[in-house]
Amino acid sequence: MVKLLKLKPVFKERIWGGTTLRDSFGYDIPSEQTGECWAISAHPNGNSTVENGPFEGKELSWLWDHHRELFGHVTGDRFPLLTKILDAKTDLSVQVHPNDSYAKENENGELGKTECWYIIDCKEDAEMIFGHHARTKEELVKMINSGNWNDLLRRIRIKPGDFFYVPSGTIHALCEGTLVLETQQSSDTTYRVYDYDRVDQNGEKRELHLSKAMEVTTVPDEVGQNNHHTSKHDSTIITTYVEEEFFSVYKWEVSDSFTYKKTTPFLLCSVIEGQGQVKADGETLQVNKGDHFITTANADSMIIEGSVEIIVSHP
Ligand code: ZN
């Protein structure tokens, strides 16, 4: 009865990536331009592998297909979530994602992509593009077609510890000098709106997807303040960031010992600081900053000991 699944991430080189995933987490990254760590993923474009126990070496998508009891027999043709860590050394392109129904129809049955970001770290005065200022679809189309990016895009200041909920249809971009933990629907569908007119070594610009982007963008946008709240359980601080249709996301700051009693079939857990031990009915997992694990439906409770910060999510 497997209770804890430790997962081995998949890394992605990106033109905007750097070396922070190695410098900050000690990951063995493939190059000096590594942008993404797909930490807990069953997406075919980057499937995590189990690192412990009887399922060692198996991919997460295989477990979902063949051992649904680990996930409480929840329904669904694919593992619903994807956890990433992103190192934006330079600006990412400005983009927008479709919702489920649009993606299903136009992207070969892919899921839509609602996502959210926890800012692990960023440079001083770091920014993010989050939403836009167009009041009507006509205004949006006009501003995009005339390249009026300064007036269109909403820029905001960010700092470590901030959290942003990014529903599908929201124009957004991470900007240079940010390290982010992203929880998202398991999807790889992105429509690029603006790429700062950058060219690669061959003088080529990356493809834009303007007509799809204009179709799926929410106008006027609905981005707002994220109303998170915190609660204390003995010495553990629990921050609830979002409890929405596709996922709930929390931060657990454990400074001594914390007992979790199961309230949902399974949890995705990413250790972003510190180290400790996770114990679940006789199974023990040593966890350090940069480790990612799932608690399965077999674990009725778990105890976390140590000094450790974990971003926790579930569908
Ligand atoms: Zn995105």
PDB file of C-alpha atoms and ligand atoms in Angstrom:
ATOM      1  CA  MET A   1       0.000   0.000   0.000  1.00  0.00           C
ATOM      2  CA  VAL A   2       2.123   2.850  -1.287  1.00  0.00           C
ATOM      3  CA  LYS A   3       1.586   6.101   0.584  1.00  0.00           C
ATOM      4  CA  LEU A   4       4.302   8.429  -0.636  1.00  0.00           C
ATOM      5  CA  LEU A   5       5.553   8.808  -4.203  1.00  0.00           C
ATOM      6  CA  LYS A   6       8.733  10.806  -4.673  1.00  0.00           C
ATOM      7  CA  LEU A   7       9.014  12.139  -8.220  1.00  0.00           C
ATOM      8  CA  LYS A   8      11.913  12.857 -10.530  1.00  0.00           C
ATOM      9  CA  PRO A   9      11.407  16.053 -12.563  1.00  0.00           C
ATOM     10  CA  VAL A  10      11.899  16.644 -16.286  1.00  0.00           C
ATOM     11  CA  PHE A  11      13.842  19.743 -17.371  1.00  0.00           C
ATOM     12  CA  LYS A  12      13.202  21.952 -20.395  1.00  0.00           C
ATOM     13  CA  GLU A  13      15.668  24.252 -22.110  1.00  0.00           C
ATOM     14  CA  ARG A  14      14.158  27.616 -22.999  1.00  0.00           C
ATOM     15  CA  ILE A  15      15.610  30.706 -24.671  1.00  0.00           C
ATOM     16  CA  TRP A  16      14.561  32.725 -21.622  1.00  0.00           C
ATOM     17  CA  GLY A  17      15.954  30.246 -19.067  1.00  0.00           C
ATOM     18  CA  GLY A  18      19.091  30.378 -16.934  1.00  0.00           C
ATOM     19  CA  THR A  19      20.877  28.402 -14.231  1.00  0.00           C
ATOM     20  CA  THR A  20      18.815  29.227 -11.135  1.00  0.00           C
ATOM     21  CA  LEU A  21      17.235  25.773 -11.071  1.00  0.00           C
ATOM     22  CA  ARG A  22      20.746  24.423 -10.431  1.00  0.00           C
ATOM     23  CA  ASP A  23      22.015  27.324  -8.320  1.00  0.00           C
ATOM     24  CA  SER A  24      19.000  27.421  -6.027  1.00  0.00           C
ATOM     25  CA  PHE A  25      17.773  23.809  -5.976  1.00  0.00           C
ATOM     26  CA  GLY A  26      20.851  21.797  -6.964  1.00  0.00           C
ATOM     27  CA  TYR A  27      19.123  20.183  -9.924  1.00  0.00           C
ATOM     28  CA  ASP A  28      21.220  18.545 -12.639  1.00  0.00           C
ATOM     29  CA  ILE A  29      20.066  20.828 -15.465  1.00  0.00           C
ATOM     30  CA  PRO A  30      20.753  20.134 -19.152  1.00  0.00           C
ATOM     31  CA  SER A  31      22.215  23.552 -20.086  1.00  0.00           C
ATOM     32  CA  GLU A  32      22.843  27.153 -19.044  1.00  0.00           C
ATOM     33  CA  GLN A  33      19.481  28.039 -20.564  1.00  0.00           C
ATOM     34  CA  THR A  34      17.178  25.824 -18.551  1.00  0.00           C
ATOM     35  CA  GLY A  35      13.785  27.426 -18.071  1.00  0.00           C
ATOM     36  CA  GLU A  36      11.422  24.814 -16.711  1.00  0.00           C
ATOM     37  CA  CYS A  37      11.403  22.019 -14.183  1.00  0.00           C
ATOM     38  CA  TRP A  38       8.320  19.854 -14.750  1.00  0.00           C
ATOM     39  CA  ALA A  39       8.266  18.617 -11.196  1.00  0.00           C
ATOM     40  CA  ILE A  40       4.994  16.712 -10.888  1.00  0.00           C
ATOM     41  CA  SER A  41       3.725  15.909 -14.341  1.00  0.00           C
ATOM     42  CA  ALA A  42       1.927  13.182 -16.230  1.00  0.00           C
ATOM     43  CA  HIS A  43       1.764  15.198 -19.439  1.00  0.00           C
ATOM     44  CA  PRO A  44       3.148  13.369 -22.499  1.00  0.00           C
ATOM     45  CA  ASN A  45       5.527  16.289 -23.174  1.00  0.00           C
ATOM     46  CA  GLY A  46       7.320  15.628 -19.869  1.00  0.00           C
ATOM     47  CA  ASN A  47       6.341  12.773 -17.590  1.00  0.00           C
ATOM     48  CA  SER A  48       7.720  12.537 -14.036  1.00  0.00           C
ATOM     49  CA  THR A  49       9.143   9.205 -12.870  1.00  0.00           C
ATOM     50  CA  VAL A  50       8.699   7.636  -9.446  1.00  0.00           C
ATOM     51  CA  GLU A  51      11.958   7.511  -7.466  1.00  0.00           C
ATOM     52  CA  ASN A  52      11.028   5.330  -4.476  1.00  0.00           C
ATOM     53  CA  GLY A  53       9.204   2.177  -3.455  1.00  0.00           C
ATOM     54  CA  PRO A  54       7.707  -0.627  -5.543  1.00  0.00           C
ATOM     55  CA  PHE A  55       6.782   1.715  -8.411  1.00  0.00           C
ATOM     56  CA  GLU A  56      10.308   3.083  -8.834  1.00  0.00           C
ATOM     57  CA  GLY A  57      10.955   3.851 -12.498  1.00  0.00           C
ATOM     58  CA  LYS A  58       7.307   4.059 -13.456  1.00  0.00           C
ATOM     59  CA  GLU A  59       5.914   7.204 -15.017  1.00  0.00           C
ATOM     60  CA  LEU A  60       3.162   9.143 -13.287  1.00  0.00           C
ATOM     61  CA  SER A  61       0.808   8.752 -16.274  1.00  0.00           C
ATOM     62  CA  TRP A  62       1.249   4.960 -16.062  1.00  0.00           C
ATOM     63  CA  LEU A  63       0.316   5.002 -12.372  1.00  0.00           C
ATOM     64  CA  TRP A  64      -2.743   7.101 -13.168  1.00  0.00           C
ATOM     65  CA  ASP A  65      -3.822   4.606 -15.844  1.00  0.00           C
ATOM     66  CA  HIS A  66      -3.039   1.382 -13.935  1.00  0.00           C
ATOM     67  CA  HIS A  67      -3.289   2.179 -10.227  1.00  0.00           C
ATOM     68  CA  ARG A  68      -6.135   4.630  -9.910  1.00  0.00           C
ATOM     69  CA  GLU A  69      -6.642   3.434  -6.327  1.00  0.00           C
ATOM     70  CA  LEU A  70      -3.573   5.533  -5.434  1.00  0.00           C
ATOM     71  CA  PHE A  71      -5.620   8.569  -6.429  1.00  0.00           C
ATOM     72  CA  GLY A  72      -8.823   7.511  -4.691  1.00  0.00           C
ATOM     73  CA  HIS A  73     -10.414   6.168  -7.892  1.00  0.00           C
ATOM     74  CA  VAL A  74     -11.194   9.686  -9.028  1.00  0.00           C
ATOM     75  CA  THR A  75     -12.420   9.835 -12.613  1.00  0.00           C
ATOM     76  CA  GLY A  76     -10.736  11.552 -15.543  1.00  0.00           C
ATOM     77  CA  ASP A  77      -8.812  10.405 -18.595  1.00  0.00           C
ATOM     78  CA  ARG A  78      -5.576  12.065 -17.447  1.00  0.00           C
ATOM     79  CA  PHE A  79      -3.795  13.214 -14.310  1.00  0.00           C
ATOM     80  CA  PRO A  80      -5.315  16.681 -13.946  1.00  0.00           C
ATOM     81  CA  LEU A  81      -2.495  18.879 -12.629  1.00  0.00           C
ATOM     82  CA  LEU A  82       1.048  19.864 -13.472  1.00  0.00           C
ATOM     83  CA  THR A  83       3.525  21.484 -11.071  1.00  0.00           C
ATOM     84  CA  LYS A  84       6.482  23.370 -12.526  1.00  0.00           C
ATOM     85  CA  ILE A  85       9.281  25.598 -11.335  1.00  0.00           C
ATOM     86  CA  LEU A  86      10.170  28.313 -13.844  1.00  0.00           C
ATOM     87  CA  ASP A  87      13.442  30.257 -14.011  1.00  0.00           C
ATOM     88  CA  ALA A  88      12.806  33.396 -16.057  1.00  0.00           C
ATOM     89  CA  LYS A  89      16.277  34.826 -16.568  1.00  0.00           C
ATOM     90  CA  THR A  90      14.847  37.036 -19.302  1.00  0.00           C
ATOM     91  CA  ASP A  91      11.282  38.002 -20.220  1.00  0.00           C
ATOM     92  CA  LEU A  92       8.906  35.302 -21.392  1.00  0.00           C
ATOM     93  CA  SER A  93       6.678  36.088 -24.347  1.00  0.00           C
ATOM     94  CA  VAL A  94       3.311  37.657 -23.572  1.00  0.00           C
ATOM     95  CA  GLN A  95       0.736  34.891 -23.852  1.00  0.00           C
ATOM     96  CA  VAL A  96      -2.746  33.639 -23.139  1.00  0.00           C
ATOM     97  CA  HIS A  97      -4.218  30.145 -22.707  1.00  0.00           C
ATOM     98  CA  PRO A  98      -7.589  28.778 -23.855  1.00  0.00           C
ATOM     99  CA  ASN A  99     -10.238  27.260 -21.611  1.00  0.00           C
ATOM    100  CA  ASP A 100     -11.241  23.576 -21.684  1.00  0.00           C
ATOM    101  CA  SER A 101     -13.960  23.807 -24.315  1.00  0.00           C
ATOM    102  CA  TYR A 102     -11.862  25.896 -26.742  1.00  0.00           C
ATOM    103  CA  ALA A 103      -8.802  23.652 -26.293  1.00  0.00           C
ATOM    104  CA  LYS A 104     -10.827  20.485 -26.735  1.00  0.00           C
ATOM    105  CA  GLU A 105     -12.214  21.747 -30.023  1.00  0.00           C
ATOM    106  CA  ASN A 106      -9.113  23.445 -31.418  1.00  0.00           C
ATOM    107  CA  GLU A 107      -6.128  21.642 -29.880  1.00  0.00           C
ATOM    108  CA  ASN A 108      -6.780  17.934 -30.365  1.00  0.00           C
ATOM    109  CA  GLY A 109      -8.540  17.338 -27.089  1.00  0.00           C
ATOM    110  CA  GLU A 110      -5.980  19.117 -24.911  1.00  0.00           C
ATOM    111  CA  LEU A 111      -7.151  20.619 -21.647  1.00  0.00           C
ATOM    112  CA  GLY A 112      -7.422  24.350 -21.254  1.00  0.00           C
ATOM    113  CA  LYS A 113      -4.905  25.999 -19.004  1.00  0.00           C
ATOM    114  CA  THR A 114      -5.751  27.826 -15.837  1.00  0.00           C
ATOM    115  CA  GLU A 115      -2.601  28.320 -13.805  1.00  0.00           C
ATOM    116  CA  CYS A 116      -1.268  30.087 -10.742  1.00  0.00           C
ATOM    117  CA  TRP A 117       2.096  31.332  -9.556  1.00  0.00           C
ATOM    118  CA  TYR A 118       3.860  31.408  -6.238  1.00  0.00           C
ATOM    119  CA  ILE A 119       6.851  33.763  -6.468  1.00  0.00           C
ATOM    120  CA  ILE A 120       9.704  31.832  -4.829  1.00  0.00           C
ATOM    121  CA  ASP A 121      12.216  34.576  -5.508  1.00  0.00           C
ATOM    122  CA  CYS A 122      12.744  37.563  -7.770  1.00  0.00           C
ATOM    123  CA  LYS A 123      15.106  40.449  -8.309  1.00  0.00           C
ATOM    124  CA  GLU A 124      14.404  43.777  -6.700  1.00  0.00           C
ATOM    125  CA  ASP A 125      11.723  45.757  -8.560  1.00  0.00           C
ATOM    126  CA  ALA A 126      10.767  42.691 -10.591  1.00  0.00           C
ATOM    127  CA  GLU A 127       7.608  42.971 -12.655  1.00  0.00           C
ATOM    128  CA  MET A 128       5.026  40.781 -14.256  1.00  0.00           C
ATOM    129  CA  ILE A 129       2.479  41.293 -17.006  1.00  0.00           C
ATOM    130  CA  PHE A 130      -0.921  40.421 -15.610  1.00  0.00           C
ATOM    131  CA  GLY A 131      -4.031  41.381 -17.553  1.00  0.00           C
ATOM    132  CA  HIS A 132      -4.699  44.226 -19.989  1.00  0.00           C
ATOM    133  CA  HIS A 133      -6.423  47.589 -20.209  1.00  0.00           C
ATOM    134  CA  ALA A 134      -8.718  47.072 -23.230  1.00  0.00           C
ATOM    135  CA  ARG A 135     -12.389  47.654 -22.410  1.00  0.00           C
ATOM    136  CA  THR A 136     -13.885  45.963 -25.465  1.00  0.00           C
ATOM    137  CA  LYS A 137     -12.882  43.234 -27.906  1.00  0.00           C
ATOM    138  CA  GLU A 138     -12.624  45.879 -30.659  1.00  0.00           C
ATOM    139  CA  GLU A 139     -10.204  47.890 -28.546  1.00  0.00           C
ATOM    140  CA  LEU A 140      -8.163  44.762 -27.804  1.00  0.00           C
ATOM    141  CA  VAL A 141      -7.915  43.855 -31.491  1.00  0.00           C
ATOM    142  CA  LYS A 142      -7.003  47.420 -32.433  1.00  0.00           C
ATOM    143  CA  MET A 143      -4.281  47.691 -29.798  1.00  0.00           C
ATOM    144  CA  ILE A 144      -2.792  44.301 -30.706  1.00  0.00           C
ATOM    145  CA  ASN A 145      -2.877  44.973 -34.448  1.00  0.00           C
ATOM    146  CA  SER A 146      -1.243  48.383 -34.027  1.00  0.00           C
ATOM    147  CA  GLY A 147       1.337  47.053 -31.548  1.00  0.00           C
ATOM    148  CA  ASN A 148       0.248  49.460 -28.837  1.00  0.00           C
ATOM    149  CA  TRP A 149       1.706  47.232 -26.107  1.00  0.00           C
ATOM    150  CA  ASN A 150       2.452  49.996 -23.612  1.00  0.00           C
ATOM    151  CA  ASP A 151      -1.193  50.989 -23.369  1.00  0.00           C
ATOM    152  CA  LEU A 152      -2.559  47.454 -23.628  1.00  0.00           C
ATOM    153  CA  LEU A 153      -0.529  45.460 -21.120  1.00  0.00           C
ATOM    154  CA  ARG A 154      -0.943  45.801 -17.372  1.00  0.00           C
ATOM    155  CA  ARG A 155       2.387  45.670 -15.570  1.00  0.00           C
ATOM    156  CA  ILE A 156       2.612  45.069 -11.856  1.00  0.00           C
ATOM    157  CA  ARG A 157       5.419  44.922  -9.301  1.00  0.00           C
ATOM    158  CA  ILE A 158       6.046  41.574  -7.618  1.00  0.00           C
ATOM    159  CA  LYS A 159       8.003  40.357  -4.607  1.00  0.00           C
ATOM    160  CA  PRO A 160       8.952  36.981  -3.129  1.00  0.00           C
ATOM    161  CA  GLY A 161       5.998  35.235  -1.477  1.00  0.00           C
ATOM    162  CA  ASP A 162       3.376  36.810  -3.769  1.00  0.00           C
ATOM    163  CA  PHE A 163       0.743  34.563  -5.292  1.00  0.00           C
ATOM    164  CA  PHE A 164      -1.241  35.082  -8.506  1.00  0.00           C
ATOM    165  CA  TYR A 165      -4.216  33.154  -9.848  1.00  0.00           C
ATOM    166  CA  VAL A 166      -4.210  33.202 -13.663  1.00  0.00           C
ATOM    167  CA  PRO A 167      -7.475  31.872 -15.143  1.00  0.00           C
ATOM    168  CA  SER A 168      -7.536  30.824 -18.802  1.00  0.00           C
ATOM    169  CA  GLY A 169      -8.153  33.870 -20.992  1.00  0.00           C
ATOM    170  CA  THR A 170      -5.813  36.084 -18.928  1.00  0.00           C
ATOM    171  CA  ILE A 171      -2.994  37.799 -20.836  1.00  0.00           C
ATOM    172  CA  HIS A 172       0.201  37.306 -18.840  1.00  0.00           C
ATOM    173  CA  ALA A 173       3.962  37.012 -18.849  1.00  0.00           C
ATOM    174  CA  LEU A 174       6.717  36.402 -16.377  1.00  0.00           C
ATOM    175  CA  CYS A 175       9.427  39.031 -16.631  1.00  0.00           C
ATOM    176  CA  GLU A 176      13.172  38.787 -16.135  1.00  0.00           C
ATOM    177  CA  GLY A 177      14.614  37.789 -12.795  1.00  0.00           C
ATOM    178  CA  THR A 178      11.782  35.688 -11.415  1.00  0.00           C
ATOM    179  CA  LEU A 179      11.698  32.177  -9.987  1.00  0.00           C
ATOM    180  CA  VAL A 180       8.184  30.795  -9.791  1.00  0.00           C
ATOM    181  CA  LEU A 181       6.370  27.669  -8.711  1.00  0.00           C
ATOM    182  CA  GLU A 182       3.471  27.152 -11.077  1.00  0.00           C
ATOM    183  CA  THR A 183       0.454  24.946 -10.441  1.00  0.00           C
ATOM    184  CA  GLN A 184      -1.641  24.462 -13.550  1.00  0.00           C
ATOM    185  CA  GLN A 185      -4.026  22.230 -15.407  1.00  0.00           C
ATOM    186  CA  SER A 186      -2.113  19.497 -17.214  1.00  0.00           C
ATOM    187  CA  SER A 187      -1.912  21.269 -20.564  1.00  0.00           C
ATOM    188  CA  ASP A 188       0.764  22.558 -22.915  1.00  0.00           C
ATOM    189  CA  THR A 189      -1.301  24.954 -25.020  1.00  0.00           C
ATOM    190  CA  THR A 190      -0.073  28.542 -25.254  1.00  0.00           C
ATOM    191  CA  TYR A 191      -0.989  31.340 -27.658  1.00  0.00           C
ATOM    192  CA  ARG A 192       1.840  33.818 -28.027  1.00  0.00           C
ATOM    193  CA  VAL A 193       0.653  37.427 -28.311  1.00  0.00           C
ATOM    194  CA  TYR A 194       3.873  39.435 -28.289  1.00  0.00           C
ATOM    195  CA  ASP A 195       7.526  38.439 -28.149  1.00  0.00           C
ATOM    196  CA  TYR A 196       9.187  41.868 -27.857  1.00  0.00           C
ATOM    197  CA  ASP A 197      10.166  41.525 -31.543  1.00  0.00           C
ATOM    198  CA  ARG A 198      13.039  39.285 -30.456  1.00  0.00           C
ATOM    199  CA  VAL A 199      14.931  37.203 -33.020  1.00  0.00           C
ATOM    200  CA  ASP A 200      16.953  34.023 -32.540  1.00  0.00           C
ATOM    201  CA  GLN A 201      20.520  33.340 -33.806  1.00  0.00           C
ATOM    202  CA  ASN A 202      19.120  32.850 -37.309  1.00  0.00           C
ATOM    203  CA  GLY A 203      17.308  36.169 -37.263  1.00  0.00           C
ATOM    204  CA  GLU A 204      13.936  34.426 -36.986  1.00  0.00           C
ATOM    205  CA  LYS A 205      11.096  35.612 -34.799  1.00  0.00           C
ATOM    206  CA  ARG A 206       9.071  33.039 -32.872  1.00  0.00           C
ATOM    207  CA  GLU A 207       5.607  32.366 -34.197  1.00  0.00           C
ATOM    208  CA  LEU A 208       2.693  34.402 -32.821  1.00  0.00           C
ATOM    209  CA  HIS A 209      -0.872  33.085 -32.547  1.00  0.00           C
ATOM    210  CA  LEU A 210      -2.777  36.351 -32.718  1.00  0.00           C
ATOM    211  CA  SER A 211      -6.173  35.289 -34.007  1.00  0.00           C
ATOM    212  CA  LYS A 212      -6.536  32.464 -31.474  1.00  0.00           C
ATOM    213  CA  ALA A 213      -5.208  34.744 -28.740  1.00  0.00           C
ATOM    214  CA  MET A 214      -7.735  37.459 -29.545  1.00  0.00           C
ATOM    215  CA  GLU A 215     -10.503  34.855 -29.570  1.00  0.00           C
ATOM    216  CA  VAL A 216      -9.753  33.440 -26.131  1.00  0.00           C
ATOM    217  CA  THR A 217      -8.744  36.602 -24.245  1.00  0.00           C
ATOM    218  CA  THR A 218     -11.266  37.680 -21.609  1.00  0.00           C
ATOM    219  CA  VAL A 219     -12.398  41.297 -22.209  1.00  0.00           C
ATOM    220  CA  PRO A 220     -12.567  43.268 -20.024  1.00  0.00           C
ATOM    221  CA  ASP A 221     -10.216  41.177 -17.960  1.00  0.00           C
ATOM    222  CA  GLU A 222     -11.113  39.928 -14.524  1.00  0.00           C
ATOM    223  CA  VAL A 223      -7.748  39.879 -12.800  1.00  0.00           C
ATOM    224  CA  GLY A 224      -7.900  40.997  -9.232  1.00  0.00           C
ATOM    225  CA  GLN A 225      -6.267  40.841  -5.884  1.00  0.00           C
ATOM    226  CA  ASN A 226      -5.776  37.358  -4.575  1.00  0.00           C
ATOM    227  CA  ASN A 227      -7.396  37.107  -1.164  1.00  0.00           C
ATOM    228  CA  HIS A 228      -5.336  34.501   0.599  1.00  0.00           C
ATOM    229  CA  HIS A 229      -5.662  33.785   4.290  1.00  0.00           C
ATOM    230  CA  THR A 230      -3.479  32.122   6.884  1.00  0.00           C
ATOM    231  CA  SER A 231      -4.188  29.928   9.868  1.00  0.00           C
ATOM    232  CA  LYS A 232      -1.968  28.515  12.581  1.00  0.00           C
ATOM    233  CA  HIS A 233      -1.906  24.903  13.726  1.00  0.00           C
ATOM    234  CA  ASP A 234       0.458  24.804  16.700  1.00  0.00           C
ATOM    235  CA  SER A 235       3.694  26.009  15.169  1.00  0.00           C
ATOM    236  CA  THR A 236       2.668  25.423  11.549  1.00  0.00           C
ATOM    237  CA  ILE A 237       1.420  28.287   9.394  1.00  0.00           C
ATOM    238  CA  ILE A 238      -0.962  27.320   6.609  1.00  0.00           C
ATOM    239  CA  THR A 239      -1.655  29.834   3.870  1.00  0.00           C
ATOM    240  CA  THR A 240      -4.641  29.163   1.636  1.00  0.00           C
ATOM    241  CA  TYR A 241      -4.045  30.860  -1.712  1.00  0.00           C
ATOM    242  CA  VAL A 242      -6.814  29.570  -3.901  1.00  0.00           C
ATOM    243  CA  GLU A 243      -9.644  27.043  -3.800  1.00  0.00           C
ATOM    244  CA  GLU A 244     -11.079  27.104  -7.294  1.00  0.00           C
ATOM    245  CA  GLU A 245     -12.622  24.869  -9.938  1.00  0.00           C
ATOM    246  CA  PHE A 246      -9.405  23.255 -11.174  1.00  0.00           C
ATOM    247  CA  PHE A 247      -7.172  23.292  -8.116  1.00  0.00           C
ATOM    248  CA  SER A 248      -6.572  24.394  -4.558  1.00  0.00           C
ATOM    249  CA  VAL A 249      -3.133  25.625  -3.499  1.00  0.00           C
ATOM    250  CA  TYR A 250      -1.652  26.112  -0.041  1.00  0.00           C
ATOM    251  CA  LYS A 251       1.673  26.779   1.637  1.00  0.00           C
ATOM    252  CA  TRP A 252       2.594  24.800   4.724  1.00  0.00           C
ATOM    253  CA  GLU A 253       5.356  26.355   6.816  1.00  0.00           C
ATOM    254  CA  VAL A 254       6.355  23.660   9.274  1.00  0.00           C
ATOM    255  CA  SER A 255       8.847  24.635  11.949  1.00  0.00           C
ATOM    256  CA  ASP A 256       8.573  21.596  14.219  1.00  0.00           C
ATOM    257  CA  SER A 257       5.911  18.985  13.513  1.00  0.00           C
ATOM    258  CA  PHE A 258       2.614  19.010  11.658  1.00  0.00           C
ATOM    259  CA  THR A 259      -0.013  16.298  11.348  1.00  0.00           C
ATOM    260  CA  TYR A 260      -2.197  16.297   8.254  1.00  0.00           C
ATOM    261  CA  LYS A 261      -5.395  14.242   8.266  1.00  0.00           C
ATOM    262  CA  LYS A 262      -6.630  13.308   4.825  1.00  0.00           C
ATOM    263  CA  THR A 263      -9.340  15.615   3.478  1.00  0.00           C
ATOM    264  CA  THR A 264      -8.856  14.933  -0.237  1.00  0.00           C
ATOM    265  CA  PRO A 265      -7.780  11.768  -2.125  1.00  0.00           C
ATOM    266  CA  PHE A 266      -4.229  12.875  -2.926  1.00  0.00           C
ATOM    267  CA  LEU A 267      -1.878  15.841  -2.585  1.00  0.00           C
ATOM    268  CA  LEU A 268       0.918  17.231  -4.746  1.00  0.00           C
ATOM    269  CA  CYS A 269       3.742  18.550  -2.556  1.00  0.00           C
ATOM    270  CA  SER A 270       6.795  20.616  -3.519  1.00  0.00           C
ATOM    271  CA  VAL A 271       9.463  21.444  -0.960  1.00  0.00           C
ATOM    272  CA  ILE A 272      10.654  24.987  -1.622  1.00  0.00           C
ATOM    273  CA  GLU A 273      12.723  25.552   1.533  1.00  0.00           C
ATOM    274  CA  GLY A 274      14.339  23.603   4.350  1.00  0.00           C
ATOM    275  CA  GLN A 275      14.357  19.914   5.069  1.00  0.00           C
ATOM    276  CA  GLY A 276      12.480  17.363   7.062  1.00  0.00           C
ATOM    277  CA  GLN A 277      10.862  13.975   7.216  1.00  0.00           C
ATOM    278  CA  VAL A 278       7.454  12.916   6.014  1.00  0.00           C
ATOM    279  CA  LYS A 279       5.916   9.927   7.761  1.00  0.00           C
ATOM    280  CA  ALA A 280       2.734   8.212   6.632  1.00  0.00           C
ATOM    281  CA  ASP A 281       1.554   5.042   8.376  1.00  0.00           C
ATOM    282  CA  GLY A 282       4.991   3.452   8.564  1.00  0.00           C
ATOM    283  CA  GLU A 283       6.508   4.928   5.414  1.00  0.00           C
ATOM    284  CA  THR A 284       9.155   7.612   5.825  1.00  0.00           C
ATOM    285  CA  LEU A 285      10.505   9.989   3.208  1.00  0.00           C
ATOM    286  CA  GLN A 286      13.430  12.307   3.822  1.00  0.00           C
ATOM    287  CA  VAL A 287      12.660  15.557   1.964  1.00  0.00           C
ATOM    288  CA  ASN A 288      14.885  18.485   1.077  1.00  0.00           C
ATOM    289  CA  LYS A 289      14.435  21.745  -0.783  1.00  0.00           C
ATOM    290  CA  GLY A 290      13.678  20.874  -4.404  1.00  0.00           C
ATOM    291  CA  ASP A 291      11.991  17.536  -3.699  1.00  0.00           C
ATOM    292  CA  HIS A 292       8.511  16.789  -4.986  1.00  0.00           C
ATOM    293  CA  PHE A 293       6.148  14.070  -3.825  1.00  0.00           C
ATOM    294  CA  ILE A 294       2.562  12.898  -3.920  1.00  0.00           C
ATOM    295  CA  THR A 295       0.682  11.571  -0.912  1.00  0.00           C
ATOM    296  CA  THR A 296      -1.590   8.829  -2.199  1.00  0.00           C
ATOM    297  CA  ALA A 297      -5.103   7.866  -1.156  1.00  0.00           C
ATOM    298  CA  ASN A 298      -3.561   5.079   0.963  1.00  0.00           C
ATOM    299  CA  ALA A 299      -2.247   7.652   3.437  1.00  0.00           C
ATOM    300  CA  ASP A 300      -4.984   8.501   5.933  1.00  0.00           C
ATOM    301  CA  SER A 301      -2.672  10.943   7.630  1.00  0.00           C
ATOM    302  CA  MET A 302       0.914  12.101   7.521  1.00  0.00           C
ATOM    303  CA  ILE A 303       3.303  13.760   9.908  1.00  0.00           C
ATOM    304  CA  ILE A 304       5.862  16.258   8.697  1.00  0.00           C
ATOM    305  CA  GLU A 305       8.805  16.929  10.983  1.00  0.00           C
ATOM    306  CA  GLY A 306      11.563  19.453  10.524  1.00  0.00           C
ATOM    307  CA  SER A 307      11.828  23.004   9.310  1.00  0.00           C
ATOM    308  CA  VAL A 308      10.324  23.009   5.870  1.00  0.00           C
ATOM    309  CA  GLU A 309       8.159  25.043   3.478  1.00  0.00           C
ATOM    310  CA  ILE A 310       5.931  23.085   1.123  1.00  0.00           C
ATOM    311  CA  ILE A 311       3.586  24.226  -1.635  1.00  0.00           C
ATOM    312  CA  VAL A 312       0.666  21.805  -1.560  1.00  0.00           C
ATOM    313  CA  SER A 313      -2.055  21.403  -4.152  1.00  0.00           C
ATOM    314  CA  HIS A 314      -4.905  19.116  -5.120  1.00  0.00           C
ATOM    315  CA  PRO A 315      -7.547  19.079  -7.834  1.00  0.00           C
TER     316      PRO A 315
HETATM  317 ZN    ZN B   1       1.036  30.721 -18.925  1.00  0.00          ZN
END
